[in-house]
mmCIF file of C-alpha atoms in Angstrom:
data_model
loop_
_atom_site.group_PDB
_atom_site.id
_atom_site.type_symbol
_atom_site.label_atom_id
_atom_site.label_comp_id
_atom_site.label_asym_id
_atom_site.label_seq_id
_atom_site.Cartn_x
_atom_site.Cartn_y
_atom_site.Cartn_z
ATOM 1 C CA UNK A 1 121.699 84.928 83.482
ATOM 2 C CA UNK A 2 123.728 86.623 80.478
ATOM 3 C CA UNK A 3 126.704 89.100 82.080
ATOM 4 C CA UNK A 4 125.324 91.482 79.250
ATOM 5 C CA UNK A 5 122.462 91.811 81.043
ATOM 6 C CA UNK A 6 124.196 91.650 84.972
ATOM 7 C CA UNK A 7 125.842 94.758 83.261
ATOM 8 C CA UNK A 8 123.046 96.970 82.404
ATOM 9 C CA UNK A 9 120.999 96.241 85.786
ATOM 10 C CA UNK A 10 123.942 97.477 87.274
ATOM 11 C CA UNK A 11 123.175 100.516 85.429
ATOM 12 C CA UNK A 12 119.543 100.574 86.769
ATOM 13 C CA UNK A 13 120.943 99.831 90.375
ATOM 14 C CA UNK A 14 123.066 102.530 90.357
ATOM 15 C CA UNK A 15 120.054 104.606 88.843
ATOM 16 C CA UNK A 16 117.669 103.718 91.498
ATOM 17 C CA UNK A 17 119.466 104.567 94.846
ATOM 18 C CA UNK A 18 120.391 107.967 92.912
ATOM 19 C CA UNK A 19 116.493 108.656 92.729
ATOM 20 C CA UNK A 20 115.324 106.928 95.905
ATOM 21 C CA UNK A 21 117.831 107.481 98.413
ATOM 22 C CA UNK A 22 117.977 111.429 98.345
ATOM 23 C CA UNK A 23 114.250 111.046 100.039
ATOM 24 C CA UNK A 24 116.094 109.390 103.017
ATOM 25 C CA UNK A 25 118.670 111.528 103.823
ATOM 26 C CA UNK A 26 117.240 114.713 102.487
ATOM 27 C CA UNK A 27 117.500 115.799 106.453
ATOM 28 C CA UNK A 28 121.053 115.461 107.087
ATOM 29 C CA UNK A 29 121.654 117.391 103.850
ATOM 30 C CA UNK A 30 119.835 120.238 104.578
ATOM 31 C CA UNK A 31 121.503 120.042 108.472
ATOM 32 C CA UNK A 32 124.881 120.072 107.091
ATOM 33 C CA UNK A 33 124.585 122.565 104.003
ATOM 34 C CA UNK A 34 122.264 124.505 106.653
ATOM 35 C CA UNK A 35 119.413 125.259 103.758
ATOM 36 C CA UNK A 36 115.821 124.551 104.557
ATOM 37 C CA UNK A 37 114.259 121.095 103.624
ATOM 38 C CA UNK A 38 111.658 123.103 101.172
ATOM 39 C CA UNK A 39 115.151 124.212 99.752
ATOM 40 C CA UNK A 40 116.643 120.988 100.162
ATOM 41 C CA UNK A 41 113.618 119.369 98.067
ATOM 42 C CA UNK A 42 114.805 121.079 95.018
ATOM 43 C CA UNK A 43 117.467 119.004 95.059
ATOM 44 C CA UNK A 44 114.721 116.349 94.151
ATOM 45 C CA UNK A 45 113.292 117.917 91.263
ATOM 46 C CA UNK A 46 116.204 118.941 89.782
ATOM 47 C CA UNK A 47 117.306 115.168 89.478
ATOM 48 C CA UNK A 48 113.616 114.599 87.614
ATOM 49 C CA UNK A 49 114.653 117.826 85.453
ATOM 50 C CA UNK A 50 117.619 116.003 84.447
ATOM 51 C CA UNK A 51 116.137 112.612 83.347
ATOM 52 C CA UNK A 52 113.533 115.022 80.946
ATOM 53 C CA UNK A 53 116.445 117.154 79.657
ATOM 54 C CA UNK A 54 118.558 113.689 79.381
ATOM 55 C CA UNK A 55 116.171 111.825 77.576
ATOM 56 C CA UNK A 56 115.197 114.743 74.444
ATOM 57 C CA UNK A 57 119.354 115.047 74.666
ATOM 58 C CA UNK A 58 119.315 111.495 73.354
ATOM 59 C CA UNK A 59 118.600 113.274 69.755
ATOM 60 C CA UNK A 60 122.022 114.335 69.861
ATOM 61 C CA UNK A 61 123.200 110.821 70.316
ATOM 62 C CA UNK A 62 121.219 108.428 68.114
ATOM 63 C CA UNK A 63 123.682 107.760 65.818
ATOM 64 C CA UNK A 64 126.021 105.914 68.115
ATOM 65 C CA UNK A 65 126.323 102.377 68.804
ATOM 66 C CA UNK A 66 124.023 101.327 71.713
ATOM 67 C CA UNK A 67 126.809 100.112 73.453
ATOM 68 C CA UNK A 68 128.800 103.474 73.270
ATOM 69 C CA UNK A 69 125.505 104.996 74.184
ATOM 70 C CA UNK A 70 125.704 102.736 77.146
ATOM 71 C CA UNK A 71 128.976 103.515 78.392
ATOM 72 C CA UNK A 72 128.690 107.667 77.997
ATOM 73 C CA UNK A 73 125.820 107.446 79.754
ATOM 74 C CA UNK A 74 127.142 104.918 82.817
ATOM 75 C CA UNK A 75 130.299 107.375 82.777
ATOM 76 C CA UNK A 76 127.903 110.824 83.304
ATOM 77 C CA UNK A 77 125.860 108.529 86.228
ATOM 78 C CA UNK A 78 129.549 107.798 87.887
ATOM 79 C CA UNK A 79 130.433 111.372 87.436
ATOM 80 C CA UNK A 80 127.360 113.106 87.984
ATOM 81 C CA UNK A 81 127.251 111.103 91.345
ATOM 82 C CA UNK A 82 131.440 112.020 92.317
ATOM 83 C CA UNK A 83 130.591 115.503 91.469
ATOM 84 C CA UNK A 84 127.477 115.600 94.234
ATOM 85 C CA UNK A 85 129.471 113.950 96.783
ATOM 86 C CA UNK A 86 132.362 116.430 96.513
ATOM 87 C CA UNK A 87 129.679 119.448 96.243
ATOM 88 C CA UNK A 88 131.089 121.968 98.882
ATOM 89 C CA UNK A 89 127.534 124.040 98.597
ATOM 90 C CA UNK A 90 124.331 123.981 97.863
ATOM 91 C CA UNK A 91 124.192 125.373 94.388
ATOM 92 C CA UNK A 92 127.021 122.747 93.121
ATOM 93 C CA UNK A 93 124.814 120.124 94.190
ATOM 94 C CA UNK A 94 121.725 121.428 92.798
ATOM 95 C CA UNK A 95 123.919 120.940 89.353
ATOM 96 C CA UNK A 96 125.157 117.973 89.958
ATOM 97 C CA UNK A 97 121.771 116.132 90.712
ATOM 98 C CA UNK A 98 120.972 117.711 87.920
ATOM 99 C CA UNK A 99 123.679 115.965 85.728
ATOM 100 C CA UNK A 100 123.047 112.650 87.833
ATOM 101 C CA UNK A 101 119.423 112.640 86.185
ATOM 102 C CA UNK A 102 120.708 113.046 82.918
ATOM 103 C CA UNK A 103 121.417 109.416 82.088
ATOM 104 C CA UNK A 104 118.215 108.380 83.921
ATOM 105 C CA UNK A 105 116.172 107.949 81.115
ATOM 106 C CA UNK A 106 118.113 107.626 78.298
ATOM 107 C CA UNK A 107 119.800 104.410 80.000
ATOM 108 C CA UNK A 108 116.500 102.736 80.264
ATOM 109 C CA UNK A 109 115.587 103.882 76.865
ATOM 110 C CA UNK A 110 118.935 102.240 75.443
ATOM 111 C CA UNK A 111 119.186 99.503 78.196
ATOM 112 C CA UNK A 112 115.151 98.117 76.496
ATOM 113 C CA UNK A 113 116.660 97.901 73.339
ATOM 114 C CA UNK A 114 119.863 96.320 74.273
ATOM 115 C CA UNK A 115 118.336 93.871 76.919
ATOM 116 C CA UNK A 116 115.260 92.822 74.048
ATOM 117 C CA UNK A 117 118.143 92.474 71.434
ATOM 118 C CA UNK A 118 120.427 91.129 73.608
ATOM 119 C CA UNK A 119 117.488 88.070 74.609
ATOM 120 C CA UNK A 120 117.238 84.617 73.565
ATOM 121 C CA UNK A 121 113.988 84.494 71.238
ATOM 122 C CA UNK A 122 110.517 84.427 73.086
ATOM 123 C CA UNK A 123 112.607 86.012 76.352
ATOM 124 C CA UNK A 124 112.319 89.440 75.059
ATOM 125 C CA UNK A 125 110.241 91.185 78.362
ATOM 126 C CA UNK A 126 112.031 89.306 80.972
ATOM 127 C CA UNK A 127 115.387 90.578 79.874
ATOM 128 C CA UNK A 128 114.002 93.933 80.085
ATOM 129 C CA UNK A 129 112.750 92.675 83.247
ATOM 130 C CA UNK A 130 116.434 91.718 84.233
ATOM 131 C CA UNK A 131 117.606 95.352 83.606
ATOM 132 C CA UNK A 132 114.818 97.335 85.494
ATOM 133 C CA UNK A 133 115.502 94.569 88.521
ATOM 134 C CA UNK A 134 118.411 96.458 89.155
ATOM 135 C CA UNK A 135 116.385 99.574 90.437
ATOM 136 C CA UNK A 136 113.697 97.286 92.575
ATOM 137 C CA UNK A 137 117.159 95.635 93.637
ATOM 138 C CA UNK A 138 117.951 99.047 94.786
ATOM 139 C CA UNK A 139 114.943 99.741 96.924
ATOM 140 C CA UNK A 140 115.530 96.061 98.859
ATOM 141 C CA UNK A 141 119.745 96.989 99.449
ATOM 142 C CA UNK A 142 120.622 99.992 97.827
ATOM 143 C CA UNK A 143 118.811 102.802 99.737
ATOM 144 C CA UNK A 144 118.397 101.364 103.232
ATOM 145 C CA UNK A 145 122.475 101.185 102.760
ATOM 146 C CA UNK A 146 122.718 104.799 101.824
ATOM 147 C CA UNK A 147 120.343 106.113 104.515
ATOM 148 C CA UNK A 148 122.523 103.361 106.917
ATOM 149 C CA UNK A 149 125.655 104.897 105.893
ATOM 150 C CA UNK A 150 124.394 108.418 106.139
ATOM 151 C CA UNK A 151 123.549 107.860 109.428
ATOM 152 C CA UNK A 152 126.899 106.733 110.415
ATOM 153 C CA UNK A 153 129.140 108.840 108.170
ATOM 154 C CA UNK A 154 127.918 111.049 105.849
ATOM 155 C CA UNK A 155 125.596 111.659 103.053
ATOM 156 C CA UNK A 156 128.383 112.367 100.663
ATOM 157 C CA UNK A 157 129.332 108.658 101.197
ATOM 158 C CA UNK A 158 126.206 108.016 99.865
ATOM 159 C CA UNK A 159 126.751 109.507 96.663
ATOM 160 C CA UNK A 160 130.283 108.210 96.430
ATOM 161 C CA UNK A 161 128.452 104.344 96.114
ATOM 162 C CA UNK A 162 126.299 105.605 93.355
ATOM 163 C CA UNK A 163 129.331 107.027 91.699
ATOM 164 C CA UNK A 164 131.371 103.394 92.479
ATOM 165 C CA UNK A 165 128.478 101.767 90.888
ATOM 166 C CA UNK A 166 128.213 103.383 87.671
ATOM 167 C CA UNK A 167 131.793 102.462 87.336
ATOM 168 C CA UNK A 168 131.078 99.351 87.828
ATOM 169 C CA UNK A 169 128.231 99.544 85.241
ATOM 170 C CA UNK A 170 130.806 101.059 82.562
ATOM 171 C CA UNK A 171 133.259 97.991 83.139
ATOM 172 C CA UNK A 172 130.623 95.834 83.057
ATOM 173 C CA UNK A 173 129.037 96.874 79.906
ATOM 174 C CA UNK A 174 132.881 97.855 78.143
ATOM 175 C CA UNK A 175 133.827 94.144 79.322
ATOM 176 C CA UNK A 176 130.695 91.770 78.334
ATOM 177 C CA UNK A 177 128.040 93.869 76.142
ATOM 178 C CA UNK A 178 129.349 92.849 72.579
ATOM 179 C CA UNK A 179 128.882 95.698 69.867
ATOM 180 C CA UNK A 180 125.754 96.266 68.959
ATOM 181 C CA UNK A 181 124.780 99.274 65.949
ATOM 182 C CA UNK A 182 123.127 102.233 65.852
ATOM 183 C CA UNK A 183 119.420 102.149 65.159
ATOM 184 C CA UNK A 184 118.558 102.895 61.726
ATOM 185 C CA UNK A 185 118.205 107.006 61.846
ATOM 186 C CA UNK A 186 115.091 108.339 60.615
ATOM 187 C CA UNK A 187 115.917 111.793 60.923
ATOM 188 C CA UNK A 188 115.633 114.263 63.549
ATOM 189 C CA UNK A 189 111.577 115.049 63.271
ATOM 190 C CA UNK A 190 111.406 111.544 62.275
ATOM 191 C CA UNK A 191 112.389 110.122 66.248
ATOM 192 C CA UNK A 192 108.986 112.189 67.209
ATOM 193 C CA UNK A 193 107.167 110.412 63.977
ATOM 194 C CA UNK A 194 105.695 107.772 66.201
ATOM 195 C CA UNK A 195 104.166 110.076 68.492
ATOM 196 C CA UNK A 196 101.420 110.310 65.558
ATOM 197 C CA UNK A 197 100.107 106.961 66.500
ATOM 198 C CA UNK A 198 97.533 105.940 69.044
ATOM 199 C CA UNK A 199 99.707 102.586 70.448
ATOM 200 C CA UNK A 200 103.038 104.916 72.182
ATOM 201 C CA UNK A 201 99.954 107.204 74.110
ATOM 202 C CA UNK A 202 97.995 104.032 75.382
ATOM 203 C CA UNK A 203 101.354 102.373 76.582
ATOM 204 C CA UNK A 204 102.310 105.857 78.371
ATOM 205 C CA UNK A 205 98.779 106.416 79.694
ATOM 206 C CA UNK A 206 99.148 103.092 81.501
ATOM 207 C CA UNK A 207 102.603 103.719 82.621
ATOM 208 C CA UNK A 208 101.214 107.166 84.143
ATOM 209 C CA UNK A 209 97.733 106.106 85.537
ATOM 210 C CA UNK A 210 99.598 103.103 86.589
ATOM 211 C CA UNK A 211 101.845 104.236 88.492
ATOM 212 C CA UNK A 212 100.787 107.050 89.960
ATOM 213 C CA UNK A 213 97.665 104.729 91.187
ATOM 214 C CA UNK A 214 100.146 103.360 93.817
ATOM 215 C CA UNK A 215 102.477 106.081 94.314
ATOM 216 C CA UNK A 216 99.547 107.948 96.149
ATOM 217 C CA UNK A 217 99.288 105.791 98.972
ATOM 218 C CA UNK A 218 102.975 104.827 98.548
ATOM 219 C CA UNK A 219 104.665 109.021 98.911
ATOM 220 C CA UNK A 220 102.529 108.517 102.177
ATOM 221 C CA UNK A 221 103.402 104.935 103.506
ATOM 222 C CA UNK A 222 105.493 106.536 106.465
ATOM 223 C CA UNK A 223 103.109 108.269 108.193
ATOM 224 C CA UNK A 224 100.305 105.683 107.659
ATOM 225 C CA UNK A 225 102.606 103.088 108.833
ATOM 226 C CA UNK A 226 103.620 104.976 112.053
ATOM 227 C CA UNK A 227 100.808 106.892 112.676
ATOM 228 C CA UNK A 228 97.999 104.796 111.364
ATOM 229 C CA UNK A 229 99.138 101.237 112.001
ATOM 230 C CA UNK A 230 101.350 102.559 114.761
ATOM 231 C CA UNK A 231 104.477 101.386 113.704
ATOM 232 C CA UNK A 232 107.350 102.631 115.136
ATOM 233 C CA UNK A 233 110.045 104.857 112.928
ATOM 234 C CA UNK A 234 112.202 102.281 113.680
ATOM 235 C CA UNK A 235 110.540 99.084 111.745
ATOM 236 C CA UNK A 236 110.218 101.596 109.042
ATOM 237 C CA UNK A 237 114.024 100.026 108.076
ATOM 238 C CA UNK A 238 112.431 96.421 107.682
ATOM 239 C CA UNK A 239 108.925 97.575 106.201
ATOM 240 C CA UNK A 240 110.453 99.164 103.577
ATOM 241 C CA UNK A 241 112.683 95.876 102.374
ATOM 242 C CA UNK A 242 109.673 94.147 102.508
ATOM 243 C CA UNK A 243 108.290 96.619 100.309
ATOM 244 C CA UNK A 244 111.397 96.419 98.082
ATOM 245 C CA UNK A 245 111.033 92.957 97.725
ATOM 246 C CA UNK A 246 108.154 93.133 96.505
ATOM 247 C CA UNK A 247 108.891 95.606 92.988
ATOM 248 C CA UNK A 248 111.372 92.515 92.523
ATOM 249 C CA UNK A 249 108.541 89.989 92.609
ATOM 250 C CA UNK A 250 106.602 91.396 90.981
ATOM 251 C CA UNK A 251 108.854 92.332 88.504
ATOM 252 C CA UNK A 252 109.973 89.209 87.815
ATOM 253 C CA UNK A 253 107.163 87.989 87.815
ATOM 254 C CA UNK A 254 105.412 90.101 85.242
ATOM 255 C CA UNK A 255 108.170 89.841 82.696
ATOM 256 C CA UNK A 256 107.948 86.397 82.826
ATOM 257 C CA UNK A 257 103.964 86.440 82.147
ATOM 258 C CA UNK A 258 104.583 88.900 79.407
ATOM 259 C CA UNK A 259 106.692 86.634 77.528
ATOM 260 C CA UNK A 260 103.720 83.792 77.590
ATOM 261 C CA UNK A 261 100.935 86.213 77.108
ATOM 262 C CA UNK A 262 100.022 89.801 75.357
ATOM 263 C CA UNK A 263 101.926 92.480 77.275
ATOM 264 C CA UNK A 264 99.360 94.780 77.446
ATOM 265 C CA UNK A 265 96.313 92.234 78.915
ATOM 266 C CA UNK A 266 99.014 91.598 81.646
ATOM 267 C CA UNK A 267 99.291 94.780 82.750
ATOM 268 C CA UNK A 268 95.704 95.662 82.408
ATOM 269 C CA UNK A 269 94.894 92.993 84.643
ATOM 270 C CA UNK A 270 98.042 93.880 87.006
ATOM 271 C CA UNK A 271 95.751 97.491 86.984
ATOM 272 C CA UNK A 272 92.461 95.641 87.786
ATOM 273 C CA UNK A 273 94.417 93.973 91.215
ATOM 274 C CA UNK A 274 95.751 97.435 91.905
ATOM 275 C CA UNK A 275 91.681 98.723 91.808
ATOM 276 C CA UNK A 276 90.846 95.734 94.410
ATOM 277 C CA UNK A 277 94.333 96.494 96.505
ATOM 278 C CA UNK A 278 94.062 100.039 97.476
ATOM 279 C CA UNK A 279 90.404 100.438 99.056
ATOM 280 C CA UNK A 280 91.620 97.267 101.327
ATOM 281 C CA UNK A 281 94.540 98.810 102.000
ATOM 282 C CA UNK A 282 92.303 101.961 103.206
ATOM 283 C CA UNK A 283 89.579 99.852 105.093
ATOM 284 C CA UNK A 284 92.869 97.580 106.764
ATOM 285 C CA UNK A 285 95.524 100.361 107.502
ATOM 286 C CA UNK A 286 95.169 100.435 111.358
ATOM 287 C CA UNK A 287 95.877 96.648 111.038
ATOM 288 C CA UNK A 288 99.430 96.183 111.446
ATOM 289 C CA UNK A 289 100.018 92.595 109.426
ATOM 290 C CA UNK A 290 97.080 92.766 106.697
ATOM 291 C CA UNK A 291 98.391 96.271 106.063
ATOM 292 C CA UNK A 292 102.194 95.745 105.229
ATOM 293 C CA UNK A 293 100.815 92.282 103.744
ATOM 294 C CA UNK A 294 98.490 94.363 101.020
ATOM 295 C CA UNK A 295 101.889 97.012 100.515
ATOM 296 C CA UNK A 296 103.833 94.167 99.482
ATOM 297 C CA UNK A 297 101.236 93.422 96.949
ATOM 298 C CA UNK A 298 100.705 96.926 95.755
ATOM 299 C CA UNK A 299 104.774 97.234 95.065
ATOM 300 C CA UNK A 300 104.932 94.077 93.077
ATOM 301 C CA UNK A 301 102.187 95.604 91.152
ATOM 302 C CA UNK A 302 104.066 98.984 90.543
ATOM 303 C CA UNK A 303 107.044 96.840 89.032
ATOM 304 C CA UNK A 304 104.808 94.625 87.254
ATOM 305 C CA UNK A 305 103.237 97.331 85.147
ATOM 306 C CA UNK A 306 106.911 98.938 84.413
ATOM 307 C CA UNK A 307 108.535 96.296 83.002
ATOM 308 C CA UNK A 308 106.313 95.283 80.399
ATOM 309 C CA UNK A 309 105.654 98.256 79.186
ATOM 310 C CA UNK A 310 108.936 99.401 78.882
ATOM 311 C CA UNK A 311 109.665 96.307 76.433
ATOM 312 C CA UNK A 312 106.163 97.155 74.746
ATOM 313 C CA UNK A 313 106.963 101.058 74.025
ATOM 314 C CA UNK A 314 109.985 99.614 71.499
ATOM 315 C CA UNK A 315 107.713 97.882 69.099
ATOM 316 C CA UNK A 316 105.701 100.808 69.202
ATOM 317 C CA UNK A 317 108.048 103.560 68.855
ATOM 318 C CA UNK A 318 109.367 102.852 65.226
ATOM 319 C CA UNK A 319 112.171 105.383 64.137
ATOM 320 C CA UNK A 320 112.265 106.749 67.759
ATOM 321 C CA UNK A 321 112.979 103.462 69.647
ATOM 322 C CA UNK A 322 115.393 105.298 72.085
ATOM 323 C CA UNK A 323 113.083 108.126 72.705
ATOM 324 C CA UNK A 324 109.766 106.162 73.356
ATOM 325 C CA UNK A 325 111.702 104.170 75.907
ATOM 326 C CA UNK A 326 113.122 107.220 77.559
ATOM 327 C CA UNK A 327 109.621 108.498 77.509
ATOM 328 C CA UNK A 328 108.511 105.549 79.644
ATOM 329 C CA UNK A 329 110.317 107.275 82.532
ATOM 330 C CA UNK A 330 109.400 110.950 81.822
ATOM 331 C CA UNK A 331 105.519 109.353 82.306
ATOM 332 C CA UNK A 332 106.881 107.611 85.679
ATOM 333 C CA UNK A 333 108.813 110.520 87.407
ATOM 334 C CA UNK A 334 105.968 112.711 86.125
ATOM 335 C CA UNK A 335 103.225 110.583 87.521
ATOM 336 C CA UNK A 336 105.108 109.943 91.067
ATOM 337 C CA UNK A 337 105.117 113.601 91.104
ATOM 338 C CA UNK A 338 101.258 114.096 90.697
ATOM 339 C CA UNK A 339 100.472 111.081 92.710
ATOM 340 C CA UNK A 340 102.015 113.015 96.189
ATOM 341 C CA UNK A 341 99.786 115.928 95.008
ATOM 342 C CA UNK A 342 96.975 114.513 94.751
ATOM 343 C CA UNK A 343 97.785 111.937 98.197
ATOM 344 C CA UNK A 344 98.446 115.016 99.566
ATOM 345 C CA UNK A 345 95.552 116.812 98.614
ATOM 346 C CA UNK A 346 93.357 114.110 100.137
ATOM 347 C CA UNK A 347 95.108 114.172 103.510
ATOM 348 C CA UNK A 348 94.440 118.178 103.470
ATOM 349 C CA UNK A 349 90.751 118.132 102.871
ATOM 350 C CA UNK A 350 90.364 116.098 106.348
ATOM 351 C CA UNK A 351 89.938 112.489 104.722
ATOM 352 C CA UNK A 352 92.503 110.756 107.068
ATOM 353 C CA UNK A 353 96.050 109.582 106.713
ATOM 354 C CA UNK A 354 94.927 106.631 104.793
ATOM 355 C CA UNK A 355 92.479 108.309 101.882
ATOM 356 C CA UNK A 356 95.647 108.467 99.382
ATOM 357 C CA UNK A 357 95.488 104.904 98.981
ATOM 358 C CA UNK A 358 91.586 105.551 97.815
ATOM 359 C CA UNK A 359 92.611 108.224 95.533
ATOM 360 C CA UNK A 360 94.537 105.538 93.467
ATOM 361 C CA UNK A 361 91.622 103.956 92.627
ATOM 362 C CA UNK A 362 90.098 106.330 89.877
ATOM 363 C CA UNK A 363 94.288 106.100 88.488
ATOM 364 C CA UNK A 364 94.314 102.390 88.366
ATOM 365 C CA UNK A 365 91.089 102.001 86.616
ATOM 366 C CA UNK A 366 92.186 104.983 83.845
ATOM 367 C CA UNK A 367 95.107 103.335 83.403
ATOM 368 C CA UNK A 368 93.447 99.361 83.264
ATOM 369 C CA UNK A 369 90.786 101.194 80.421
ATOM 370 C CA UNK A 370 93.740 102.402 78.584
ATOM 371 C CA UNK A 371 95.721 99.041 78.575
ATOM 372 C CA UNK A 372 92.813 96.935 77.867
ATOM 373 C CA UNK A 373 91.718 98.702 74.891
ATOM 374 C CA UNK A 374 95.302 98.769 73.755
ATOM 375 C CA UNK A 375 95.141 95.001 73.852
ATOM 376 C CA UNK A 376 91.978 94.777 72.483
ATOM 377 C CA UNK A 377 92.369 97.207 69.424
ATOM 378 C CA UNK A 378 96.047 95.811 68.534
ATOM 379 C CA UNK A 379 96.317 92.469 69.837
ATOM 380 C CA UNK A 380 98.658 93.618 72.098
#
């Protein structure tokens, strides 16, 4: 595997425990700043705040090389993450998840264009596979550790990793990215130009629909595990490794298939398995095996839709390469958010613990519609 490309999953490591973790040991941070967890949950949404700010502030930046783009934005995740574990109140912290979202998606914006230029020819998706690994990489290792080490010592100690891994990134990418130029600048109004077309929409409706068609069931996997399947809190640890492992699988595995086949038929039939996966994960959730069997499944589908797509969205994004990639994870951190609404909104009308994973379907099939026709119209 190139070190190039070791570099920039860093990156996306570093990334992912920064989003992930903060759902984990949003507890002992409202216990310690003494704040509510309603309050504490801001502290959430201000980190999604920052990755839309971060990624129209890429404007700003599109002259520079990709690899100075790179390292600005590895040094604001290391700094961003420093400033939240030395936050002596609630307000600074609030500000400084704020910052730590900035670089969200503008780093997998830049990191698709550097990992696809970057690739050895016909390997184009599964080194953008190789860079988003780094965040399912994080969901196997990188939170459990954080919630482990909040348990023992802090959650500032938690952020302080975060902060030692986007250091790491920086090195990484100073020491083995070579140069690489600027895209060709079209012009302020002209980065939006490709927003005129029908291919960047399809691409995001799939990312969106997609996602959020797992992320129902998936905002509500610890109460159906432990409630439903009867699970104690304690294999929660384990369950959710297993469910980290598989957004690496599949992962992997997708990029790889979208390198031998049409990106967007890959993910439309990665949608089509998510339509069969949820209503058995419904009818089977009271079965302890089956059930964490089917989750496994439904991750590696979550990662297998995101990876190919976020390779597609640069051919498609002509003069605003940087901000159709960035938009990739607007459409995902604005989807998760929807999905718990709607999961939620199921649970509340008396359907059982389980009906989010039903309310997926309808997503899945939206977003398999969207991708197949993309395919189909565009030989995609």
């Amino acid at each position: 595997m190139q070190r190039s490309l070791i570099a920039l999953a860093i990156g996306t490591f570093a990334l992912g425990i920064a989003e992930f973790a903060m759902m984990g040991i949003l507890t002992d941070v409202a216990t310690e700043l003494d704040i509510s967890i309603v309050k504490a949950g801001h502290l959430i949404s201000a980190y999604s705040a920052g990755v839309a700010v971060g990624a129209l502030g890429l404007l700003v930046f599109r002259r520079w090389s990709l690899k100075s783009l790179a390292l600005l934005l590895a040094a604001i995740i290391a700094t961003g993450n420093a400033c939240a574990a030395l936050s002596p109140n609630f307000t600074t912290l609030l500000l400084s998840r704020f910052i730590s979202g900035l670089p969200h998606g503008a780093f997998f914006g830049a990191g698709a264009i550097m990992a696809s230029r970057l690739a050895a020819p016909g390997k184009g998706a599964q080194a953008v596979a190789t860079m988003v690994a780094g965040m399912t990489v994080a969901n196997v290792v990188g939170v459990p550790c954080a919630t482990l080490v909040t348990n023992l010592l802090s959650w500032r100690v938690a952020f302080a990793i975060v902060s030692f891994f986007g250091m790491l990134a920086f090195t990484g990418i100073r020491a083995w990215v070579p140069r690489l130029d600027a895209l060709p600048d079209s012009g302020f109004k002209g980065q939006f130009r490709f927003l005129k077309s029908p291919q960047p929409w399809l691409v995001y409706a799939g990312v969106f629909f997609g996602q959020a068609s797992v992320y129902t069931y998936l905002s509500y996997v610890n109460p159906i595990m432990t409630e439903v399947a009867d699970f104690s809190e304690n294999s929660m640890t384990w369950i959710m490794m297993v469910l980290g492992t598989g957004m690496v699988v599949g992962n992997i595995a997708a990029g790889k298939l979208a390198d031998r086949y049409p990106g967007a038929l890959v993910t439309a039939w990665i949608a089509v398995l998510i339509i069969a996966v949820m209503p058995a994960i419904y009818f089977v959730s009271a079965l302890k095996l089956p059930l964490v069997s089917l989750s496994f499944i439904a991750t590696g589908c979550l990662f297998g839709l995101g990876g190919p797509l976020q390779f597609l969205i640069v051919r498609f994004a002509k003069g605003g390469e940087l901000l159709g990639g960035a938009g990739i994870q607007i459409a995902f951190n604005v989807s998760n958010a929807m999905a718990a609404t709607l999961g939620g909104t199921a649970i509340h009308l008396g359907l059982g613990l389980a009906s989010p994973a039903l309310v997926g379907i309808p997503c899945a099939a939206i977003g398999a519609v969207a991708l197949f026709y993309l395919h189909h119209r565009y030989h995609t």
